[in-house]
Amino acid sequence: MVLKLYGYVHSTAAKLVAMVLYEKEIPFEYIEIDLSTKKNRSEAYLAIQPFGQVPCIDDDGFILYESRAIARYLEEKHPNQGTKLIPSDPKKRALFDQAASIEAFNFDCYGVPLFYEVFVNPRYGKEVNHEKAKELTATLGTKLDIYEQILAKQPYLSGDELTLADLYHLPVGNVLFMAGINVISERPNVARWYNNMASRPSWQKVKDGLGAA
């Protein structure tokens, strides 16, 4: 049975999973869960994703949610198919885990609330807290200054090879660009690293929205 991906057209987390599916050359069926009409709160969807969030996958009866858990599962189930995204060497694996933590605690935790503050909130009629946005932008910029130092010495966050830890940055990085926040493009090594990933066919297929899988 072909894998099913439940997502929402604009979900950054669902885009991450779809990108990994393309990288791993795994056929899948995309099922739209329209958050704007609260389809995610339906009894049927809550039966497989009790938090009512996207994405979620059904891999021949195996249900899994949370985008990073799904991405790692797909890589570990298909290690020799498509792009290898988690190294098997213990030291390289440790550096991957380190890079994944860097993304979670130095990028995502500032990038997501910043995007919501300046891009999502206005679309729902909420007033932008400009002071909060300024503080988040400054903090994220400080973190990316350290990225700039790391990426001056190596092409990817964990070394010479692309991993999931790098790809994790693409969906939120893209929406920051959409919101006119140029913290990535202002740093040449960070920009080179990001643009290299953003040019990948897998990302080009999903960056503007899901649904044409």
mmCIF file with all atom_site columns, C-alpha atoms in Angstrom:
data_model
loop_
_atom_site.group_PDB
_atom_site.id
_atom_site.type_symbol
_atom_site.label_atom_id
_atom_site.label_alt_id
_atom_site.label_comp_id
_atom_site.label_asym_id
_atom_site.label_entity_id
_atom_site.label_seq_id
_atom_site.pdbx_PDB_ins_code
_atom_site.Cartn_x
_atom_site.Cartn_y
_atom_site.Cartn_z
_atom_site.occupancy
_atom_site.B_iso_or_equiv
_atom_site.pdbx_formal_charge
_atom_site.auth_seq_id
_atom_site.auth_comp_id
_atom_site.auth_asym_id
_atom_site.auth_atom_id
_atom_site.pdbx_PDB_model_num
ATOM 1   C CA . MET A 1 1   ? 0.000   0.000  0.000  1.00 0.00 ? 1   MET A CA 1
ATOM 2   C CA . VAL A 1 2   ? 1.361   3.417  -0.943 1.00 0.00 ? 2   VAL A CA 1
ATOM 3   C CA . LEU A 1 3   ? 2.274   5.680  1.958  1.00 0.00 ? 3   LEU A CA 1
ATOM 4   C CA . LYS A 1 4   ? -0.279  8.380  2.770  1.00 0.00 ? 4   LYS A CA 1
ATOM 5   C CA . LEU A 1 5   ? 0.804   11.883 3.790  1.00 0.00 ? 5   LEU A CA 1
ATOM 6   C CA . TYR A 1 6   ? -1.810  13.991 5.533  1.00 0.00 ? 6   TYR A CA 1
ATOM 7   C CA . GLY A 1 7   ? -0.936  17.672 5.344  1.00 0.00 ? 7   GLY A CA 1
ATOM 8   C CA . TYR A 1 8   ? -2.057  21.211 4.667  1.00 0.00 ? 8   TYR A CA 1
ATOM 9   C CA . VAL A 1 9   ? -1.088  23.103 1.530  1.00 0.00 ? 9   VAL A CA 1
ATOM 10  C CA . HIS A 1 10  ? 0.880   25.809 3.396  1.00 0.00 ? 10  HIS A CA 1
ATOM 11  C CA . SER A 1 11  ? 2.156   23.788 6.370  1.00 0.00 ? 11  SER A CA 1
ATOM 12  C CA . THR A 1 12  ? 5.917   24.167 6.812  1.00 0.00 ? 12  THR A CA 1
ATOM 13  C CA . ALA A 1 13  ? 6.097   20.877 8.706  1.00 0.00 ? 13  ALA A CA 1
ATOM 14  C CA . ALA A 1 14  ? 4.173   19.003 6.001  1.00 0.00 ? 14  ALA A CA 1
ATOM 15  C CA . LYS A 1 15  ? 6.447   20.506 3.341  1.00 0.00 ? 15  LYS A CA 1
ATOM 16  C CA . LEU A 1 16  ? 9.444   19.116 5.223  1.00 0.00 ? 16  LEU A CA 1
ATOM 17  C CA . VAL A 1 17  ? 8.016   15.590 5.153  1.00 0.00 ? 17  VAL A CA 1
ATOM 18  C CA . ALA A 1 18  ? 7.053   15.840 1.480  1.00 0.00 ? 18  ALA A CA 1
ATOM 19  C CA . MET A 1 19  ? 10.562  17.053 0.640  1.00 0.00 ? 19  MET A CA 1
ATOM 20  C CA . VAL A 1 20  ? 12.082  14.072 2.465  1.00 0.00 ? 20  VAL A CA 1
ATOM 21  C CA . LEU A 1 21  ? 9.749   11.700 0.641  1.00 0.00 ? 21  LEU A CA 1
ATOM 22  C CA . TYR A 1 22  ? 11.002  13.104 -2.664 1.00 0.00 ? 22  TYR A CA 1
ATOM 23  C CA . GLU A 1 23  ? 14.636  12.928 -1.504 1.00 0.00 ? 23  GLU A CA 1
ATOM 24  C CA . LYS A 1 24  ? 14.145  9.280  -0.518 1.00 0.00 ? 24  LYS A CA 1
ATOM 25  C CA . GLU A 1 25  ? 12.253  8.500  -3.749 1.00 0.00 ? 25  GLU A CA 1
ATOM 26  C CA . ILE A 1 26  ? 9.291   7.107  -1.784 1.00 0.00 ? 26  ILE A CA 1
ATOM 27  C CA . PRO A 1 27  ? 5.957   7.117  -3.646 1.00 0.00 ? 27  PRO A CA 1
ATOM 28  C CA . PHE A 1 28  ? 3.146   8.663  -1.642 1.00 0.00 ? 28  PHE A CA 1
ATOM 29  C CA . GLU A 1 29  ? -0.450  9.799  -1.764 1.00 0.00 ? 29  GLU A CA 1
ATOM 30  C CA . TYR A 1 30  ? -1.076  13.317 -0.512 1.00 0.00 ? 30  TYR A CA 1
ATOM 31  C CA . ILE A 1 31  ? -4.280  13.923 1.447  1.00 0.00 ? 31  ILE A CA 1
ATOM 32  C CA . GLU A 1 32  ? -5.202  17.550 2.133  1.00 0.00 ? 32  GLU A CA 1
ATOM 33  C CA . ILE A 1 33  ? -6.350  18.365 5.663  1.00 0.00 ? 33  ILE A CA 1
ATOM 34  C CA . ASP A 1 34  ? -7.738  21.861 5.282  1.00 0.00 ? 34  ASP A CA 1
ATOM 35  C CA . LEU A 1 35  ? -6.973  23.715 8.502  1.00 0.00 ? 35  LEU A CA 1
ATOM 36  C CA . SER A 1 36  ? -9.003  26.732 7.368  1.00 0.00 ? 36  SER A CA 1
ATOM 37  C CA . THR A 1 37  ? -12.185 24.643 7.455  1.00 0.00 ? 37  THR A CA 1
ATOM 38  C CA . LYS A 1 38  ? -11.106 22.779 10.608 1.00 0.00 ? 38  LYS A CA 1
ATOM 39  C CA . LYS A 1 39  ? -10.964 19.430 8.860  1.00 0.00 ? 39  LYS A CA 1
ATOM 40  C CA . ASN A 1 40  ? -8.140  18.681 11.308 1.00 0.00 ? 40  ASN A CA 1
ATOM 41  C CA . ARG A 1 41  ? -10.721 18.689 14.110 1.00 0.00 ? 41  ARG A CA 1
ATOM 42  C CA . SER A 1 42  ? -12.888 16.034 12.473 1.00 0.00 ? 42  SER A CA 1
ATOM 43  C CA . GLU A 1 43  ? -13.486 12.820 14.379 1.00 0.00 ? 43  GLU A CA 1
ATOM 44  C CA . ALA A 1 44  ? -11.861 10.796 11.613 1.00 0.00 ? 44  ALA A CA 1
ATOM 45  C CA . TYR A 1 45  ? -8.636  12.810 11.619 1.00 0.00 ? 45  TYR A CA 1
ATOM 46  C CA . LEU A 1 46  ? -8.396  13.049 15.399 1.00 0.00 ? 46  LEU A CA 1
ATOM 47  C CA . ALA A 1 47  ? -8.558  9.258  15.476 1.00 0.00 ? 47  ALA A CA 1
ATOM 48  C CA . ILE A 1 48  ? -5.110  9.141  13.854 1.00 0.00 ? 48  ILE A CA 1
ATOM 49  C CA . GLN A 1 49  ? -3.673  12.487 15.052 1.00 0.00 ? 49  GLN A CA 1
ATOM 50  C CA . PRO A 1 50  ? -5.129  13.274 18.470 1.00 0.00 ? 50  PRO A CA 1
ATOM 51  C CA . PHE A 1 51  ? -3.624  16.789 18.533 1.00 0.00 ? 51  PHE A CA 1
ATOM 52  C CA . GLY A 1 52  ? -5.305  17.657 15.242 1.00 0.00 ? 52  GLY A CA 1
ATOM 53  C CA . GLN A 1 53  ? -2.045  18.817 13.685 1.00 0.00 ? 53  GLN A CA 1
ATOM 54  C CA . VAL A 1 54  ? -0.292  18.130 10.390 1.00 0.00 ? 54  VAL A CA 1
ATOM 55  C CA . PRO A 1 55  ? 1.590   16.286 9.075  1.00 0.00 ? 55  PRO A CA 1
ATOM 56  C CA . CYS A 1 56  ? 0.754   12.676 9.768  1.00 0.00 ? 56  CYS A CA 1
ATOM 57  C CA . ILE A 1 57  ? 1.607   9.565  7.766  1.00 0.00 ? 57  ILE A CA 1
ATOM 58  C CA . ASP A 1 58  ? -0.013  6.187  7.318  1.00 0.00 ? 58  ASP A CA 1
ATOM 59  C CA . ASP A 1 59  ? 2.634   3.725  6.151  1.00 0.00 ? 59  ASP A CA 1
ATOM 60  C CA . ASP A 1 60  ? 0.639   0.557  5.467  1.00 0.00 ? 60  ASP A CA 1
ATOM 61  C CA . GLY A 1 61  ? -1.199  0.891  8.769  1.00 0.00 ? 61  GLY A CA 1
ATOM 62  C CA . PHE A 1 62  ? 1.686   2.363  10.763 1.00 0.00 ? 62  PHE A CA 1
ATOM 63  C CA . ILE A 1 63  ? 0.570   5.815  11.917 1.00 0.00 ? 63  ILE A CA 1
ATOM 64  C CA . LEU A 1 64  ? 3.182   8.427  12.807 1.00 0.00 ? 64  LEU A CA 1
ATOM 65  C CA . TYR A 1 65  ? 3.049   12.163 13.417 1.00 0.00 ? 65  TYR A CA 1
ATOM 66  C CA . GLU A 1 66  ? 5.523   14.978 14.229 1.00 0.00 ? 66  GLU A CA 1
ATOM 67  C CA . SER A 1 67  ? 7.541   16.001 11.182 1.00 0.00 ? 67  SER A CA 1
ATOM 68  C CA . ARG A 1 68  ? 11.044  15.342 12.537 1.00 0.00 ? 68  ARG A CA 1
ATOM 69  C CA . ALA A 1 69  ? 10.047  11.893 13.804 1.00 0.00 ? 69  ALA A CA 1
ATOM 70  C CA . ILE A 1 70  ? 8.543   11.116 10.399 1.00 0.00 ? 70  ILE A CA 1
ATOM 71  C CA . ALA A 1 71  ? 11.648  12.343 8.563  1.00 0.00 ? 71  ALA A CA 1
ATOM 72  C CA . ARG A 1 72  ? 13.946  10.185 10.669 1.00 0.00 ? 72  ARG A CA 1
ATOM 73  C CA . TYR A 1 73  ? 11.660  7.176  10.290 1.00 0.00 ? 73  TYR A CA 1
ATOM 74  C CA . LEU A 1 74  ? 11.663  7.502  6.502  1.00 0.00 ? 74  LEU A CA 1
ATOM 75  C CA . GLU A 1 75  ? 15.456  7.687  6.399  1.00 0.00 ? 75  GLU A CA 1
ATOM 76  C CA . GLU A 1 76  ? 15.964  4.777  8.771  1.00 0.00 ? 76  GLU A CA 1
ATOM 77  C CA . LYS A 1 77  ? 13.424  2.586  6.967  1.00 0.00 ? 77  LYS A CA 1
ATOM 78  C CA . HIS A 1 78  ? 14.970  3.330  3.551  1.00 0.00 ? 78  HIS A CA 1
ATOM 79  C CA . PRO A 1 79  ? 18.681  3.964  4.294  1.00 0.00 ? 79  PRO A CA 1
ATOM 80  C CA . ASN A 1 80  ? 19.906  2.810  0.883  1.00 0.00 ? 80  ASN A CA 1
ATOM 81  C CA . GLN A 1 81  ? 17.229  4.497  -1.216 1.00 0.00 ? 81  GLN A CA 1
ATOM 82  C CA . GLY A 1 82  ? 17.508  7.997  -2.628 1.00 0.00 ? 82  GLY A CA 1
ATOM 83  C CA . THR A 1 83  ? 19.582  10.593 -0.754 1.00 0.00 ? 83  THR A CA 1
ATOM 84  C CA . LYS A 1 84  ? 21.228  9.374  2.456  1.00 0.00 ? 84  LYS A CA 1
ATOM 85  C CA . LEU A 1 85  ? 20.201  11.903 5.089  1.00 0.00 ? 85  LEU A CA 1
ATOM 86  C CA . ILE A 1 86  ? 21.493  10.437 8.364  1.00 0.00 ? 86  ILE A CA 1
ATOM 87  C CA . PRO A 1 87  ? 25.088  9.146  8.489  1.00 0.00 ? 87  PRO A CA 1
ATOM 88  C CA . SER A 1 88  ? 25.767  5.669  9.875  1.00 0.00 ? 88  SER A CA 1
ATOM 89  C CA . ASP A 1 89  ? 29.309  6.336  11.128 1.00 0.00 ? 89  ASP A CA 1
ATOM 90  C CA . PRO A 1 90  ? 29.071  6.929  14.928 1.00 0.00 ? 90  PRO A CA 1
ATOM 91  C CA . LYS A 1 91  ? 31.056  10.171 14.917 1.00 0.00 ? 91  LYS A CA 1
ATOM 92  C CA . LYS A 1 92  ? 29.234  11.564 11.895 1.00 0.00 ? 92  LYS A CA 1
ATOM 93  C CA . ARG A 1 93  ? 25.935  10.482 13.463 1.00 0.00 ? 93  ARG A CA 1
ATOM 94  C CA . ALA A 1 94  ? 26.836  12.357 16.646 1.00 0.00 ? 94  ALA A CA 1
ATOM 95  C CA . LEU A 1 95  ? 27.606  15.469 14.607 1.00 0.00 ? 95  LEU A CA 1
ATOM 96  C CA . PHE A 1 96  ? 24.254  15.079 12.863 1.00 0.00 ? 96  PHE A CA 1
ATOM 97  C CA . ASP A 1 97  ? 22.475  14.876 16.234 1.00 0.00 ? 97  ASP A CA 1
ATOM 98  C CA . GLN A 1 98  ? 24.390  17.966 17.328 1.00 0.00 ? 98  GLN A CA 1
ATOM 99  C CA . ALA A 1 99  ? 23.329  19.844 14.182 1.00 0.00 ? 99  ALA A CA 1
ATOM 100 C CA . ALA A 1 100 ? 19.706  18.770 14.650 1.00 0.00 ? 100 ALA A CA 1
ATOM 101 C CA . SER A 1 101 ? 19.775  20.208 18.170 1.00 0.00 ? 101 SER A CA 1
ATOM 102 C CA . ILE A 1 102 ? 21.320  23.422 16.855 1.00 0.00 ? 102 ILE A CA 1
ATOM 103 C CA . GLU A 1 103 ? 18.420  23.822 14.442 1.00 0.00 ? 103 GLU A CA 1
ATOM 104 C CA . ALA A 1 104 ? 15.765  23.142 17.071 1.00 0.00 ? 104 ALA A CA 1
ATOM 105 C CA . PHE A 1 105 ? 17.165  25.390 19.795 1.00 0.00 ? 105 PHE A CA 1
ATOM 106 C CA . ASN A 1 106 ? 18.917  28.138 17.838 1.00 0.00 ? 106 ASN A CA 1
ATOM 107 C CA . PHE A 1 107 ? 16.824  28.538 14.680 1.00 0.00 ? 107 PHE A CA 1
ATOM 108 C CA . ASP A 1 108 ? 13.344  27.045 14.781 1.00 0.00 ? 108 ASP A CA 1
ATOM 109 C CA . CYS A 1 109 ? 12.451  28.313 18.254 1.00 0.00 ? 109 CYS A CA 1
ATOM 110 C CA . TYR A 1 110 ? 13.058  31.919 17.106 1.00 0.00 ? 110 TYR A CA 1
ATOM 111 C CA . GLY A 1 111 ? 12.182  31.641 13.419 1.00 0.00 ? 111 GLY A CA 1
ATOM 112 C CA . VAL A 1 112 ? 8.692   30.192 13.908 1.00 0.00 ? 112 VAL A CA 1
ATOM 113 C CA . PRO A 1 113 ? 7.389   32.796 16.397 1.00 0.00 ? 113 PRO A CA 1
ATOM 114 C CA . LEU A 1 114 ? 8.982   35.548 14.293 1.00 0.00 ? 114 LEU A CA 1
ATOM 115 C CA . PHE A 1 115 ? 7.172   34.331 11.186 1.00 0.00 ? 115 PHE A CA 1
ATOM 116 C CA . TYR A 1 116 ? 3.881   34.136 13.049 1.00 0.00 ? 116 TYR A CA 1
ATOM 117 C CA . GLU A 1 117 ? 4.359   37.615 14.474 1.00 0.00 ? 117 GLU A CA 1
ATOM 118 C CA . VAL A 1 118 ? 5.088   39.430 11.215 1.00 0.00 ? 118 VAL A CA 1
ATOM 119 C CA . PHE A 1 119 ? 3.347   37.272 8.602  1.00 0.00 ? 119 PHE A CA 1
ATOM 120 C CA . VAL A 1 120 ? 0.594   35.088 10.055 1.00 0.00 ? 120 VAL A CA 1
ATOM 121 C CA . ASN A 1 121 ? -0.898  37.387 12.697 1.00 0.00 ? 121 ASN A CA 1
ATOM 122 C CA . PRO A 1 122 ? -1.670  40.258 10.285 1.00 0.00 ? 122 PRO A CA 1
ATOM 123 C CA . ARG A 1 123 ? -3.499  37.840 7.999  1.00 0.00 ? 123 ARG A CA 1
ATOM 124 C CA . TYR A 1 124 ? -5.858  37.028 10.872 1.00 0.00 ? 124 TYR A CA 1
ATOM 125 C CA . GLY A 1 125 ? -6.408  40.663 11.784 1.00 0.00 ? 125 GLY A CA 1
ATOM 126 C CA . LYS A 1 126 ? -4.043  40.620 14.753 1.00 0.00 ? 126 LYS A CA 1
ATOM 127 C CA . GLU A 1 127 ? -1.800  43.582 15.458 1.00 0.00 ? 127 GLU A CA 1
ATOM 128 C CA . VAL A 1 128 ? 1.938   43.030 15.006 1.00 0.00 ? 128 VAL A CA 1
ATOM 129 C CA . ASN A 1 129 ? 4.014   43.397 18.147 1.00 0.00 ? 129 ASN A CA 1
ATOM 130 C CA . HIS A 1 130 ? 6.900   45.249 16.508 1.00 0.00 ? 130 HIS A CA 1
ATOM 131 C CA . GLU A 1 131 ? 9.048   45.216 19.638 1.00 0.00 ? 131 GLU A CA 1
ATOM 132 C CA . LYS A 1 132 ? 8.729   41.444 19.931 1.00 0.00 ? 132 LYS A CA 1
ATOM 133 C CA . ALA A 1 133 ? 9.488   41.035 16.221 1.00 0.00 ? 133 ALA A CA 1
ATOM 134 C CA . LYS A 1 134 ? 12.568  43.241 16.564 1.00 0.00 ? 134 LYS A CA 1
ATOM 135 C CA . GLU A 1 135 ? 13.845  41.221 19.537 1.00 0.00 ? 135 GLU A CA 1
ATOM 136 C CA . LEU A 1 136 ? 13.273  37.888 17.770 1.00 0.00 ? 136 LEU A CA 1
ATOM 137 C CA . THR A 1 137 ? 15.008  39.144 14.621 1.00 0.00 ? 137 THR A CA 1
ATOM 138 C CA . ALA A 1 138 ? 18.001  40.352 16.627 1.00 0.00 ? 138 ALA A CA 1
ATOM 139 C CA . THR A 1 139 ? 18.276  37.078 18.544 1.00 0.00 ? 139 THR A CA 1
ATOM 140 C CA . LEU A 1 140 ? 17.967  34.978 15.415 1.00 0.00 ? 140 LEU A CA 1
ATOM 141 C CA . GLY A 1 141 ? 20.591  37.150 13.745 1.00 0.00 ? 141 GLY A CA 1
ATOM 142 C CA . THR A 1 142 ? 22.970  36.553 16.651 1.00 0.00 ? 142 THR A CA 1
ATOM 143 C CA . LYS A 1 143 ? 22.465  32.799 16.308 1.00 0.00 ? 143 LYS A CA 1
ATOM 144 C CA . LEU A 1 144 ? 23.045  32.962 12.561 1.00 0.00 ? 144 LEU A CA 1
ATOM 145 C CA . ASP A 1 145 ? 26.285  34.858 13.150 1.00 0.00 ? 145 ASP A CA 1
ATOM 146 C CA . ILE A 1 146 ? 27.523  31.627 14.725 1.00 0.00 ? 146 ILE A CA 1
ATOM 147 C CA . TYR A 1 147 ? 26.146  29.645 11.771 1.00 0.00 ? 147 TYR A CA 1
ATOM 148 C CA . GLU A 1 148 ? 28.204  31.960 9.585  1.00 0.00 ? 148 GLU A CA 1
ATOM 149 C CA . GLN A 1 149 ? 31.364  30.967 11.456 1.00 0.00 ? 149 GLN A CA 1
ATOM 150 C CA . ILE A 1 150 ? 30.563  27.243 11.257 1.00 0.00 ? 150 ILE A CA 1
ATOM 151 C CA . LEU A 1 151 ? 29.665  27.371 7.574  1.00 0.00 ? 151 LEU A CA 1
ATOM 152 C CA . ALA A 1 152 ? 32.835  29.286 6.732  1.00 0.00 ? 152 ALA A CA 1
ATOM 153 C CA . LYS A 1 153 ? 34.707  26.050 7.532  1.00 0.00 ? 153 LYS A CA 1
ATOM 154 C CA . GLN A 1 154 ? 32.401  23.407 6.076  1.00 0.00 ? 154 GLN A CA 1
ATOM 155 C CA . PRO A 1 155 ? 29.560  23.161 3.541  1.00 0.00 ? 155 PRO A CA 1
ATOM 156 C CA . TYR A 1 156 ? 26.914  21.806 5.916  1.00 0.00 ? 156 TYR A CA 1
ATOM 157 C CA . LEU A 1 157 ? 26.084  22.114 9.593  1.00 0.00 ? 157 LEU A CA 1
ATOM 158 C CA . SER A 1 158 ? 27.437  18.684 10.524 1.00 0.00 ? 158 SER A CA 1
ATOM 159 C CA . GLY A 1 159 ? 30.364  18.616 8.108  1.00 0.00 ? 159 GLY A CA 1
ATOM 160 C CA . ASP A 1 160 ? 30.867  17.751 4.463  1.00 0.00 ? 160 ASP A CA 1
ATOM 161 C CA . GLU A 1 161 ? 27.576  15.924 3.863  1.00 0.00 ? 161 GLU A CA 1
ATOM 162 C CA . LEU A 1 162 ? 23.989  17.105 3.595  1.00 0.00 ? 162 LEU A CA 1
ATOM 163 C CA . THR A 1 163 ? 21.761  15.731 6.371  1.00 0.00 ? 163 THR A CA 1
ATOM 164 C CA . LEU A 1 164 ? 18.234  16.109 7.646  1.00 0.00 ? 164 LEU A CA 1
ATOM 165 C CA . ALA A 1 165 ? 19.546  18.721 10.075 1.00 0.00 ? 165 ALA A CA 1
ATOM 166 C CA . ASP A 1 166 ? 20.245  21.025 7.130  1.00 0.00 ? 166 ASP A CA 1
ATOM 167 C CA . LEU A 1 167 ? 16.950  20.358 5.382  1.00 0.00 ? 167 LEU A CA 1
ATOM 168 C CA . TYR A 1 168 ? 15.038  21.122 8.585  1.00 0.00 ? 168 TYR A CA 1
ATOM 169 C CA . HIS A 1 169 ? 15.854  24.814 8.000  1.00 0.00 ? 169 HIS A CA 1
ATOM 170 C CA . LEU A 1 170 ? 14.249  25.164 4.570  1.00 0.00 ? 170 LEU A CA 1
ATOM 171 C CA . PRO A 1 171 ? 10.519  25.544 5.320  1.00 0.00 ? 171 PRO A CA 1
ATOM 172 C CA . VAL A 1 172 ? 10.917  28.193 8.026  1.00 0.00 ? 172 VAL A CA 1
ATOM 173 C CA . GLY A 1 173 ? 13.739  29.891 6.140  1.00 0.00 ? 173 GLY A CA 1
ATOM 174 C CA . ASN A 1 174 ? 11.446  30.201 3.141  1.00 0.00 ? 174 ASN A CA 1
ATOM 175 C CA . VAL A 1 175 ? 8.636   31.842 5.079  1.00 0.00 ? 175 VAL A CA 1
ATOM 176 C CA . LEU A 1 176 ? 11.086  34.295 6.642  1.00 0.00 ? 176 LEU A CA 1
ATOM 177 C CA . PHE A 1 177 ? 12.025  35.368 3.124  1.00 0.00 ? 177 PHE A CA 1
ATOM 178 C CA . MET A 1 178 ? 8.312   35.685 2.311  1.00 0.00 ? 178 MET A CA 1
ATOM 179 C CA . ALA A 1 179 ? 7.912   37.935 5.345  1.00 0.00 ? 179 ALA A CA 1
ATOM 180 C CA . GLY A 1 180 ? 10.786  40.159 4.169  1.00 0.00 ? 180 GLY A CA 1
ATOM 181 C CA . ILE A 1 181 ? 13.156  39.093 6.939  1.00 0.00 ? 181 ILE A CA 1
ATOM 182 C CA . ASN A 1 182 ? 16.625  38.865 5.399  1.00 0.00 ? 182 ASN A CA 1
ATOM 183 C CA . VAL A 1 183 ? 18.640  37.352 8.229  1.00 0.00 ? 183 VAL A CA 1
ATOM 184 C CA . ILE A 1 184 ? 19.788  34.524 5.957  1.00 0.00 ? 184 ILE A CA 1
ATOM 185 C CA . SER A 1 185 ? 20.720  36.536 2.863  1.00 0.00 ? 185 SER A CA 1
ATOM 186 C CA . GLU A 1 186 ? 22.691  39.062 4.938  1.00 0.00 ? 186 GLU A CA 1
ATOM 187 C CA . ARG A 1 187 ? 25.291  36.407 5.820  1.00 0.00 ? 187 ARG A CA 1
ATOM 188 C CA . PRO A 1 188 ? 27.259  35.098 2.810  1.00 0.00 ? 188 PRO A CA 1
ATOM 189 C CA . ASN A 1 189 ? 28.120  31.626 4.098  1.00 0.00 ? 189 ASN A CA 1
ATOM 190 C CA . VAL A 1 190 ? 24.633  31.089 5.486  1.00 0.00 ? 190 VAL A CA 1
ATOM 191 C CA . ALA A 1 191 ? 23.151  32.325 2.197  1.00 0.00 ? 191 ALA A CA 1
ATOM 192 C CA . ARG A 1 192 ? 25.379  29.994 0.155  1.00 0.00 ? 192 ARG A CA 1
ATOM 193 C CA . TRP A 1 193 ? 24.392  27.020 2.323  1.00 0.00 ? 193 TRP A CA 1
ATOM 194 C CA . TYR A 1 194 ? 20.685  27.867 2.258  1.00 0.00 ? 194 TYR A CA 1
ATOM 195 C CA . ASN A 1 195 ? 20.542  28.609 -1.477 1.00 0.00 ? 195 ASN A CA 1
ATOM 196 C CA . ASN A 1 196 ? 22.337  25.357 -2.248 1.00 0.00 ? 196 ASN A CA 1
ATOM 197 C CA . MET A 1 197 ? 19.625  23.426 -0.429 1.00 0.00 ? 197 MET A CA 1
ATOM 198 C CA . ALA A 1 198 ? 16.789  25.573 -1.781 1.00 0.00 ? 198 ALA A CA 1
ATOM 199 C CA . SER A 1 199 ? 17.807  24.707 -5.345 1.00 0.00 ? 199 SER A CA 1
ATOM 200 C CA . ARG A 1 200 ? 17.238  20.991 -4.775 1.00 0.00 ? 200 ARG A CA 1
ATOM 201 C CA . PRO A 1 201 ? 14.439  19.501 -6.927 1.00 0.00 ? 201 PRO A CA 1
ATOM 202 C CA . SER A 1 202 ? 12.738  18.080 -3.834 1.00 0.00 ? 202 SER A CA 1
ATOM 203 C CA . TRP A 1 203 ? 12.287  21.553 -2.364 1.00 0.00 ? 203 TRP A CA 1
ATOM 204 C CA . GLN A 1 204 ? 11.255  23.105 -5.666 1.00 0.00 ? 204 GLN A CA 1
ATOM 205 C CA . LYS A 1 205 ? 8.376   20.604 -5.813 1.00 0.00 ? 205 LYS A CA 1
ATOM 206 C CA . VAL A 1 206 ? 6.935   21.636 -2.441 1.00 0.00 ? 206 VAL A CA 1
ATOM 207 C CA . LYS A 1 207 ? 8.025   25.182 -1.647 1.00 0.00 ? 207 LYS A CA 1
ATOM 208 C CA . ASP A 1 208 ? 4.990   26.919 -3.179 1.00 0.00 ? 208 ASP A CA 1
ATOM 209 C CA . GLY A 1 209 ? 2.458   24.565 -1.632 1.00 0.00 ? 209 GLY A CA 1
ATOM 210 C CA . LEU A 1 210 ? 1.452   20.929 -1.406 1.00 0.00 ? 210 LEU A CA 1
ATOM 211 C CA . GLY A 1 211 ? -1.213  19.164 -3.402 1.00 0.00 ? 211 GLY A CA 1
ATOM 212 C CA . ALA A 1 212 ? 0.431   18.400 -6.737 1.00 0.00 ? 212 ALA A CA 1
ATOM 213 C CA . ALA A 1 213 ? 2.386   15.375 -5.511 1.00 0.00 ? 213 ALA A CA 1
#
